[in-house]
Amino acid sequence: PGFSNSSELTSKLGLSPNISAAAFSALEQENTMAYLQFYNLFGLLWTGQFLLSLRFLVIAGTASSWYFARNQKECVERDIPYFKAEDEASPCCGFCSCGIFRTLWCLSCHRTFRFHTGSAAFAAFIVAVIAMVRLVVAYIQKKLEQTKASNNTILRAVLCYIQYCLAIVDCLVRMISRTAFVFVAIKGHSFVPATGKALSFILGNVGTFGLLN
């Protein structure tokens, strides 16, 4: 049976109020620390994926700027922003006077941090959630090996199957996100419309993507 408060439980067990208060306080602190560790781990995964997404967006923006800057007429016809390289005699920004990378790379950094941080954060959140679920399943598998339930073949097979499915989903999400980032860098779309275009592009080139990935 449950107890309405710690005082009732203390009287039933014959413990002093001081001991009971200390025990319940330690239990609450332990639960709080567990939640904080879970929160910090997810924050670490999200932050890491966010930085990787920003890096990929900067690279995609730099490459697309260089590629499409060669033909301004084609950019206008295909409704693609035309990024003209700045004159080498003038600096690209007020913070650096770099040489070969100052035109396209700095412009790509500016566009990414000004317009596309939300897209990077949203994509990183999805990948972080999947990675967190995989870590939880792996933790359950590790704890299972330390108990008598490790002899349960069906349970172990189910957990392995779940981990395998999550690995496939993780791989697909990463591939679709990177393709979507290319559309974000070229067209300036937000992440959701770019994901739709990326899916259409991947389905239209399944053989090429299967060979390259």
PDB file of C-alpha atoms in Angstrom:
ATOM      1  CA  PRO A   1       0.000   0.000   0.000  1.00  0.00           C
ATOM      2  CA  GLY A   2       1.040   3.613  -0.660  1.00  0.00           C
ATOM      3  CA  PHE A   3       1.664   6.251   1.972  1.00  0.00           C
ATOM      4  CA  SER A   4       0.305   9.768   1.889  1.00  0.00           C
ATOM      5  CA  ASN A   5       3.555  11.385   3.064  1.00  0.00           C
ATOM      6  CA  SER A   6       7.027  10.662   4.363  1.00  0.00           C
ATOM      7  CA  SER A   7       5.935  11.002   8.026  1.00  0.00           C
ATOM      8  CA  GLU A   8       3.500   8.102   7.695  1.00  0.00           C
ATOM      9  CA  LEU A   9       6.164   5.979   6.052  1.00  0.00           C
ATOM     10  CA  THR A  10       8.625   6.879   8.815  1.00  0.00           C
ATOM     11  CA  SER A  11       6.221   5.818  11.555  1.00  0.00           C
ATOM     12  CA  LYS A  12       5.486   2.531   9.811  1.00  0.00           C
ATOM     13  CA  LEU A  13       9.189   1.716   9.440  1.00  0.00           C
ATOM     14  CA  GLY A  14      10.129   2.936  12.904  1.00  0.00           C
ATOM     15  CA  LEU A  15      12.654   5.503  11.639  1.00  0.00           C
ATOM     16  CA  SER A  16      13.414   8.888  13.105  1.00  0.00           C
ATOM     17  CA  PRO A  17      12.183  11.975  11.221  1.00  0.00           C
ATOM     18  CA  ASN A  18      15.752  13.189  10.616  1.00  0.00           C
ATOM     19  CA  ILE A  19      16.809   9.940   8.981  1.00  0.00           C
ATOM     20  CA  SER A  20      13.658   9.879   6.862  1.00  0.00           C
ATOM     21  CA  ALA A  21      14.112  13.458   5.688  1.00  0.00           C
ATOM     22  CA  ALA A  22      17.734  12.804   4.731  1.00  0.00           C
ATOM     23  CA  ALA A  23      16.791   9.628   2.839  1.00  0.00           C
ATOM     24  CA  PHE A  24      14.011  11.288   0.864  1.00  0.00           C
ATOM     25  CA  SER A  25      16.221  14.310   0.128  1.00  0.00           C
ATOM     26  CA  ALA A  26      18.980  12.041  -1.227  1.00  0.00           C
ATOM     27  CA  LEU A  27      16.431  10.176  -3.357  1.00  0.00           C
ATOM     28  CA  GLU A  28      15.093  13.408  -4.833  1.00  0.00           C
ATOM     29  CA  GLN A  29      18.610  14.655  -5.568  1.00  0.00           C
ATOM     30  CA  GLU A  30      19.463  11.380  -7.285  1.00  0.00           C
ATOM     31  CA  ASN A  31      16.388  11.627  -9.507  1.00  0.00           C
ATOM     32  CA  THR A  32      17.183  15.259 -10.288  1.00  0.00           C
ATOM     33  CA  MET A  33      20.757  14.394 -11.235  1.00  0.00           C
ATOM     34  CA  ALA A  34      19.518  11.630 -13.533  1.00  0.00           C
ATOM     35  CA  TYR A  35      17.219  14.078 -15.328  1.00  0.00           C
ATOM     36  CA  LEU A  36      20.014  16.645 -15.600  1.00  0.00           C
ATOM     37  CA  GLN A  37      22.405  14.065 -17.047  1.00  0.00           C
ATOM     38  CA  PHE A  38      19.773  13.089 -19.614  1.00  0.00           C
ATOM     39  CA  TYR A  39      19.235  16.775 -20.445  1.00  0.00           C
ATOM     40  CA  ASN A  40      22.968  17.479 -20.759  1.00  0.00           C
ATOM     41  CA  LEU A  41      23.530  14.444 -22.973  1.00  0.00           C
ATOM     42  CA  PHE A  42      20.754  15.499 -25.335  1.00  0.00           C
ATOM     43  CA  GLY A  43      22.092  19.068 -25.334  1.00  0.00           C
ATOM     44  CA  LEU A  44      25.536  17.759 -26.246  1.00  0.00           C
ATOM     45  CA  LEU A  45      24.140  15.714 -29.137  1.00  0.00           C
ATOM     46  CA  TRP A  46      22.040  18.626 -30.383  1.00  0.00           C
ATOM     47  CA  THR A  47      24.919  21.097 -30.179  1.00  0.00           C
ATOM     48  CA  GLY A  48      27.299  18.771 -31.993  1.00  0.00           C
ATOM     49  CA  GLN A  49      24.833  18.133 -34.802  1.00  0.00           C
ATOM     50  CA  PHE A  50      24.045  21.854 -34.999  1.00  0.00           C
ATOM     51  CA  LEU A  51      27.714  22.695 -35.562  1.00  0.00           C
ATOM     52  CA  LEU A  52      27.999  19.966 -38.198  1.00  0.00           C
ATOM     53  CA  SER A  53      24.895  21.318 -39.950  1.00  0.00           C
ATOM     54  CA  LEU A  54      26.315  24.840 -39.987  1.00  0.00           C
ATOM     55  CA  ARG A  55      29.566  23.518 -41.435  1.00  0.00           C
ATOM     56  CA  PHE A  56      27.737  21.672 -44.191  1.00  0.00           C
ATOM     57  CA  LEU A  57      25.611  24.730 -45.029  1.00  0.00           C
ATOM     58  CA  VAL A  58      28.705  26.926 -45.298  1.00  0.00           C
ATOM     59  CA  ILE A  59      30.431  24.423 -47.588  1.00  0.00           C
ATOM     60  CA  ALA A  60      27.298  23.976 -49.717  1.00  0.00           C
ATOM     61  CA  GLY A  61      26.856  27.742 -49.988  1.00  0.00           C
ATOM     62  CA  THR A  62      30.475  28.266 -50.978  1.00  0.00           C
ATOM     63  CA  ALA A  63      30.412  25.518 -53.624  1.00  0.00           C
ATOM     64  CA  SER A  64      27.072  26.631 -55.086  1.00  0.00           C
ATOM     65  CA  SER A  65      28.193  30.268 -55.209  1.00  0.00           C
ATOM     66  CA  TRP A  66      31.344  29.307 -57.096  1.00  0.00           C
ATOM     67  CA  TYR A  67      29.475  27.002 -59.475  1.00  0.00           C
ATOM     68  CA  PHE A  68      26.605  29.314 -60.389  1.00  0.00           C
ATOM     69  CA  ALA A  69      28.685  32.493 -60.494  1.00  0.00           C
ATOM     70  CA  ARG A  70      30.152  31.288 -63.792  1.00  0.00           C
ATOM     71  CA  ASN A  71      26.914  31.830 -65.724  1.00  0.00           C
ATOM     72  CA  GLN A  72      24.713  34.724 -64.672  1.00  0.00           C
ATOM     73  CA  LYS A  73      22.220  34.171 -67.501  1.00  0.00           C
ATOM     74  CA  GLU A  74      21.579  30.583 -66.441  1.00  0.00           C
ATOM     75  CA  CYS A  75      21.046  31.702 -62.844  1.00  0.00           C
ATOM     76  CA  VAL A  76      18.396  34.210 -63.938  1.00  0.00           C
ATOM     77  CA  GLU A  77      16.597  31.636 -66.101  1.00  0.00           C
ATOM     78  CA  ARG A  78      16.541  29.022 -63.314  1.00  0.00           C
ATOM     79  CA  ASP A  79      15.626  31.530 -60.585  1.00  0.00           C
ATOM     80  CA  ILE A  80      18.880  30.962 -58.694  1.00  0.00           C
ATOM     81  CA  PRO A  81      20.483  33.831 -56.766  1.00  0.00           C
ATOM     82  CA  TYR A  82      23.572  35.086 -58.540  1.00  0.00           C
ATOM     83  CA  PHE A  83      26.562  35.622 -56.240  1.00  0.00           C
ATOM     84  CA  LYS A  84      29.152  37.725 -57.977  1.00  0.00           C
ATOM     85  CA  ALA A  85      32.652  37.491 -56.577  1.00  0.00           C
ATOM     86  CA  GLU A  86      33.804  40.743 -55.054  1.00  0.00           C
ATOM     87  CA  ASP A  87      36.761  42.682 -56.334  1.00  0.00           C
ATOM     88  CA  GLU A  88      40.010  41.302 -54.938  1.00  0.00           C
ATOM     89  CA  ALA A  89      41.188  44.786 -54.066  1.00  0.00           C
ATOM     90  CA  SER A  90      38.450  45.253 -51.455  1.00  0.00           C
ATOM     91  CA  PRO A  91      37.928  43.210 -48.280  1.00  0.00           C
ATOM     92  CA  CYS A  92      34.858  41.015 -47.985  1.00  0.00           C
ATOM     93  CA  CYS A  93      33.897  42.239 -44.535  1.00  0.00           C
ATOM     94  CA  GLY A  94      35.076  44.444 -41.750  1.00  0.00           C
ATOM     95  CA  PHE A  95      36.604  41.632 -39.723  1.00  0.00           C
ATOM     96  CA  CYS A  96      39.137  40.121 -42.072  1.00  0.00           C
ATOM     97  CA  SER A  97      41.288  40.878 -45.086  1.00  0.00           C
ATOM     98  CA  CYS A  98      41.805  37.317 -46.249  1.00  0.00           C
ATOM     99  CA  GLY A  99      42.830  36.542 -49.765  1.00  0.00           C
ATOM    100  CA  ILE A 100      41.550  33.623 -51.785  1.00  0.00           C
ATOM    101  CA  PHE A 101      38.665  32.585 -49.488  1.00  0.00           C
ATOM    102  CA  ARG A 102      37.352  36.031 -48.647  1.00  0.00           C
ATOM    103  CA  THR A 103      34.749  36.320 -51.398  1.00  0.00           C
ATOM    104  CA  LEU A 104      32.612  33.206 -51.573  1.00  0.00           C
ATOM    105  CA  TRP A 105      33.426  31.636 -48.204  1.00  0.00           C
ATOM    106  CA  CYS A 106      32.711  34.759 -46.169  1.00  0.00           C
ATOM    107  CA  LEU A 107      29.534  35.466 -48.119  1.00  0.00           C
ATOM    108  CA  SER A 108      28.398  31.902 -47.467  1.00  0.00           C
ATOM    109  CA  CYS A 109      29.132  32.297 -43.736  1.00  0.00           C
ATOM    110  CA  HIS A 110      27.157  35.525 -43.693  1.00  0.00           C
ATOM    111  CA  ARG A 111      24.128  33.971 -45.389  1.00  0.00           C
ATOM    112  CA  THR A 112      24.263  30.855 -43.229  1.00  0.00           C
ATOM    113  CA  PHE A 113      24.434  32.637 -39.871  1.00  0.00           C
ATOM    114  CA  ARG A 114      21.928  35.301 -40.882  1.00  0.00           C
ATOM    115  CA  PHE A 115      19.253  33.264 -42.655  1.00  0.00           C
ATOM    116  CA  HIS A 116      19.765  29.514 -42.132  1.00  0.00           C
ATOM    117  CA  THR A 117      20.579  28.911 -38.451  1.00  0.00           C
ATOM    118  CA  GLY A 118      16.973  27.849 -37.840  1.00  0.00           C
ATOM    119  CA  SER A 119      17.156  25.237 -40.582  1.00  0.00           C
ATOM    120  CA  ALA A 120      20.424  23.921 -39.143  1.00  0.00           C
ATOM    121  CA  ALA A 121      18.967  23.786 -35.617  1.00  0.00           C
ATOM    122  CA  PHE A 122      15.795  21.991 -36.739  1.00  0.00           C
ATOM    123  CA  ALA A 123      17.679  19.367 -38.734  1.00  0.00           C
ATOM    124  CA  ALA A 124      20.136  18.895 -35.860  1.00  0.00           C
ATOM    125  CA  PHE A 125      17.231  18.407 -33.433  1.00  0.00           C
ATOM    126  CA  ILE A 126      15.772  15.578 -35.521  1.00  0.00           C
ATOM    127  CA  VAL A 127      19.131  13.809 -35.781  1.00  0.00           C
ATOM    128  CA  ALA A 128      19.790  14.336 -32.052  1.00  0.00           C
ATOM    129  CA  VAL A 129      16.429  12.783 -31.107  1.00  0.00           C
ATOM    130  CA  ILE A 130      17.186   9.683 -33.172  1.00  0.00           C
ATOM    131  CA  ALA A 131      20.692   9.451 -31.692  1.00  0.00           C
ATOM    132  CA  MET A 132      19.262   9.800 -28.186  1.00  0.00           C
ATOM    133  CA  VAL A 133      16.784   6.978 -28.762  1.00  0.00           C
ATOM    134  CA  ARG A 134      19.619   4.797 -30.057  1.00  0.00           C
ATOM    135  CA  LEU A 135      21.644   5.520 -26.922  1.00  0.00           C
ATOM    136  CA  VAL A 136      18.679   4.607 -24.714  1.00  0.00           C
ATOM    137  CA  VAL A 137      18.225   1.293 -26.549  1.00  0.00           C
ATOM    138  CA  ALA A 138      21.962   0.593 -26.268  1.00  0.00           C
ATOM    139  CA  TYR A 139      21.806   1.347 -22.531  1.00  0.00           C
ATOM    140  CA  ILE A 140      18.909  -1.095 -22.139  1.00  0.00           C
ATOM    141  CA  GLN A 141      20.879  -3.736 -24.018  1.00  0.00           C
ATOM    142  CA  LYS A 142      23.898  -3.230 -21.768  1.00  0.00           C
ATOM    143  CA  LYS A 143      21.798  -3.483 -18.601  1.00  0.00           C
ATOM    144  CA  LEU A 144      20.063  -6.541 -19.983  1.00  0.00           C
ATOM    145  CA  GLU A 145      23.392  -8.328 -20.327  1.00  0.00           C
ATOM    146  CA  GLN A 146      23.982  -7.848 -16.587  1.00  0.00           C
ATOM    147  CA  THR A 147      20.723  -9.533 -15.550  1.00  0.00           C
ATOM    148  CA  LYS A 148      19.180 -12.951 -15.838  1.00  0.00           C
ATOM    149  CA  ALA A 149      17.053 -11.690 -18.713  1.00  0.00           C
ATOM    150  CA  SER A 150      20.146 -11.854 -20.924  1.00  0.00           C
ATOM    151  CA  ASN A 151      19.208 -15.477 -21.605  1.00  0.00           C
ATOM    152  CA  ASN A 152      15.931 -14.324 -23.176  1.00  0.00           C
ATOM    153  CA  THR A 153      16.710 -14.759 -26.871  1.00  0.00           C
ATOM    154  CA  ILE A 154      13.473 -13.159 -28.070  1.00  0.00           C
ATOM    155  CA  LEU A 155      14.015  -9.983 -26.057  1.00  0.00           C
ATOM    156  CA  ARG A 156      17.595  -9.653 -27.237  1.00  0.00           C
ATOM    157  CA  ALA A 157      16.517 -10.167 -30.848  1.00  0.00           C
ATOM    158  CA  VAL A 158      13.805  -7.510 -30.534  1.00  0.00           C
ATOM    159  CA  LEU A 159      16.268  -4.964 -29.132  1.00  0.00           C
ATOM    160  CA  CYS A 160      18.786  -5.741 -31.868  1.00  0.00           C
ATOM    161  CA  TYR A 161      16.066  -5.336 -34.494  1.00  0.00           C
ATOM    162  CA  ILE A 162      15.033  -1.979 -33.006  1.00  0.00           C
ATOM    163  CA  GLN A 163      18.659  -0.804 -33.005  1.00  0.00           C
ATOM    164  CA  TYR A 164      19.039  -1.922 -36.619  1.00  0.00           C
ATOM    165  CA  CYS A 165      15.893  -0.046 -37.714  1.00  0.00           C
ATOM    166  CA  LEU A 166      17.013   3.078 -35.869  1.00  0.00           C
ATOM    167  CA  ALA A 167      20.406   2.911 -37.588  1.00  0.00           C
ATOM    168  CA  ILE A 168      18.690   2.795 -40.991  1.00  0.00           C
ATOM    169  CA  VAL A 169      16.423   5.730 -40.075  1.00  0.00           C
ATOM    170  CA  ASP A 170      19.434   7.683 -38.824  1.00  0.00           C
ATOM    171  CA  CYS A 171      21.307   7.085 -42.085  1.00  0.00           C
ATOM    172  CA  LEU A 172      18.300   8.126 -44.204  1.00  0.00           C
ATOM    173  CA  VAL A 173      17.638  11.266 -42.159  1.00  0.00           C
ATOM    174  CA  ARG A 174      21.271  12.351 -42.431  1.00  0.00           C
ATOM    175  CA  MET A 175      21.301  11.781 -46.204  1.00  0.00           C
ATOM    176  CA  ILE A 176      18.032  13.657 -46.739  1.00  0.00           C
ATOM    177  CA  SER A 177      19.155  16.501 -44.457  1.00  0.00           C
ATOM    178  CA  ARG A 178      22.410  16.990 -46.338  1.00  0.00           C
ATOM    179  CA  THR A 179      20.593  17.013 -49.664  1.00  0.00           C
ATOM    180  CA  ALA A 180      18.089  19.491 -48.242  1.00  0.00           C
ATOM    181  CA  PHE A 181      20.945  21.723 -47.094  1.00  0.00           C
ATOM    182  CA  VAL A 182      22.107  21.958 -50.701  1.00  0.00           C
ATOM    183  CA  PHE A 183      18.676  23.290 -51.703  1.00  0.00           C
ATOM    184  CA  VAL A 184      18.737  25.633 -48.716  1.00  0.00           C
ATOM    185  CA  ALA A 185      22.119  26.981 -49.786  1.00  0.00           C
ATOM    186  CA  ILE A 186      21.163  27.370 -53.460  1.00  0.00           C
ATOM    187  CA  LYS A 187      17.540  28.523 -53.272  1.00  0.00           C
ATOM    188  CA  GLY A 188      17.364  29.971 -49.780  1.00  0.00           C
ATOM    189  CA  HIS A 189      14.364  27.817 -48.780  1.00  0.00           C
ATOM    190  CA  SER A 190      13.625  26.893 -45.187  1.00  0.00           C
ATOM    191  CA  PHE A 191      14.331  23.336 -44.114  1.00  0.00           C
ATOM    192  CA  VAL A 192      10.851  21.824 -44.566  1.00  0.00           C
ATOM    193  CA  PRO A 193      10.305  22.912 -48.211  1.00  0.00           C
ATOM    194  CA  ALA A 194      13.913  22.039 -48.979  1.00  0.00           C
ATOM    195  CA  THR A 195      13.338  18.548 -47.531  1.00  0.00           C
ATOM    196  CA  GLY A 196      10.412  18.027 -49.899  1.00  0.00           C
ATOM    197  CA  LYS A 197      12.546  19.055 -52.869  1.00  0.00           C
ATOM    198  CA  ALA A 198      15.374  16.850 -51.620  1.00  0.00           C
ATOM    199  CA  LEU A 199      13.057  13.829 -51.410  1.00  0.00           C
ATOM    200  CA  SER A 200      11.811  14.433 -54.947  1.00  0.00           C
ATOM    201  CA  PHE A 201      15.386  14.761 -56.166  1.00  0.00           C
ATOM    202  CA  ILE A 202      16.507  11.580 -54.390  1.00  0.00           C
ATOM    203  CA  LEU A 203      13.543   9.547 -55.657  1.00  0.00           C
ATOM    204  CA  GLY A 204      14.253  10.778 -59.170  1.00  0.00           C
ATOM    205  CA  ASN A 205      17.880   9.664 -58.916  1.00  0.00           C
ATOM    206  CA  VAL A 206      17.643   6.532 -56.791  1.00  0.00           C
ATOM    207  CA  GLY A 207      20.314   4.655 -58.723  1.00  0.00           C
ATOM    208  CA  THR A 208      22.868   7.452 -58.421  1.00  0.00           C
ATOM    209  CA  PHE A 209      22.248   7.947 -54.711  1.00  0.00           C
ATOM    210  CA  GLY A 210      22.375   4.213 -54.080  1.00  0.00           C
ATOM    211  CA  LEU A 211      25.736   4.021 -55.828  1.00  0.00           C
ATOM    212  CA  LEU A 212      27.260   7.062 -54.107  1.00  0.00           C
ATOM    213  CA  ASN A 213      25.883   6.378 -50.621  1.00  0.00           C
TER     214      ASN A 213
END
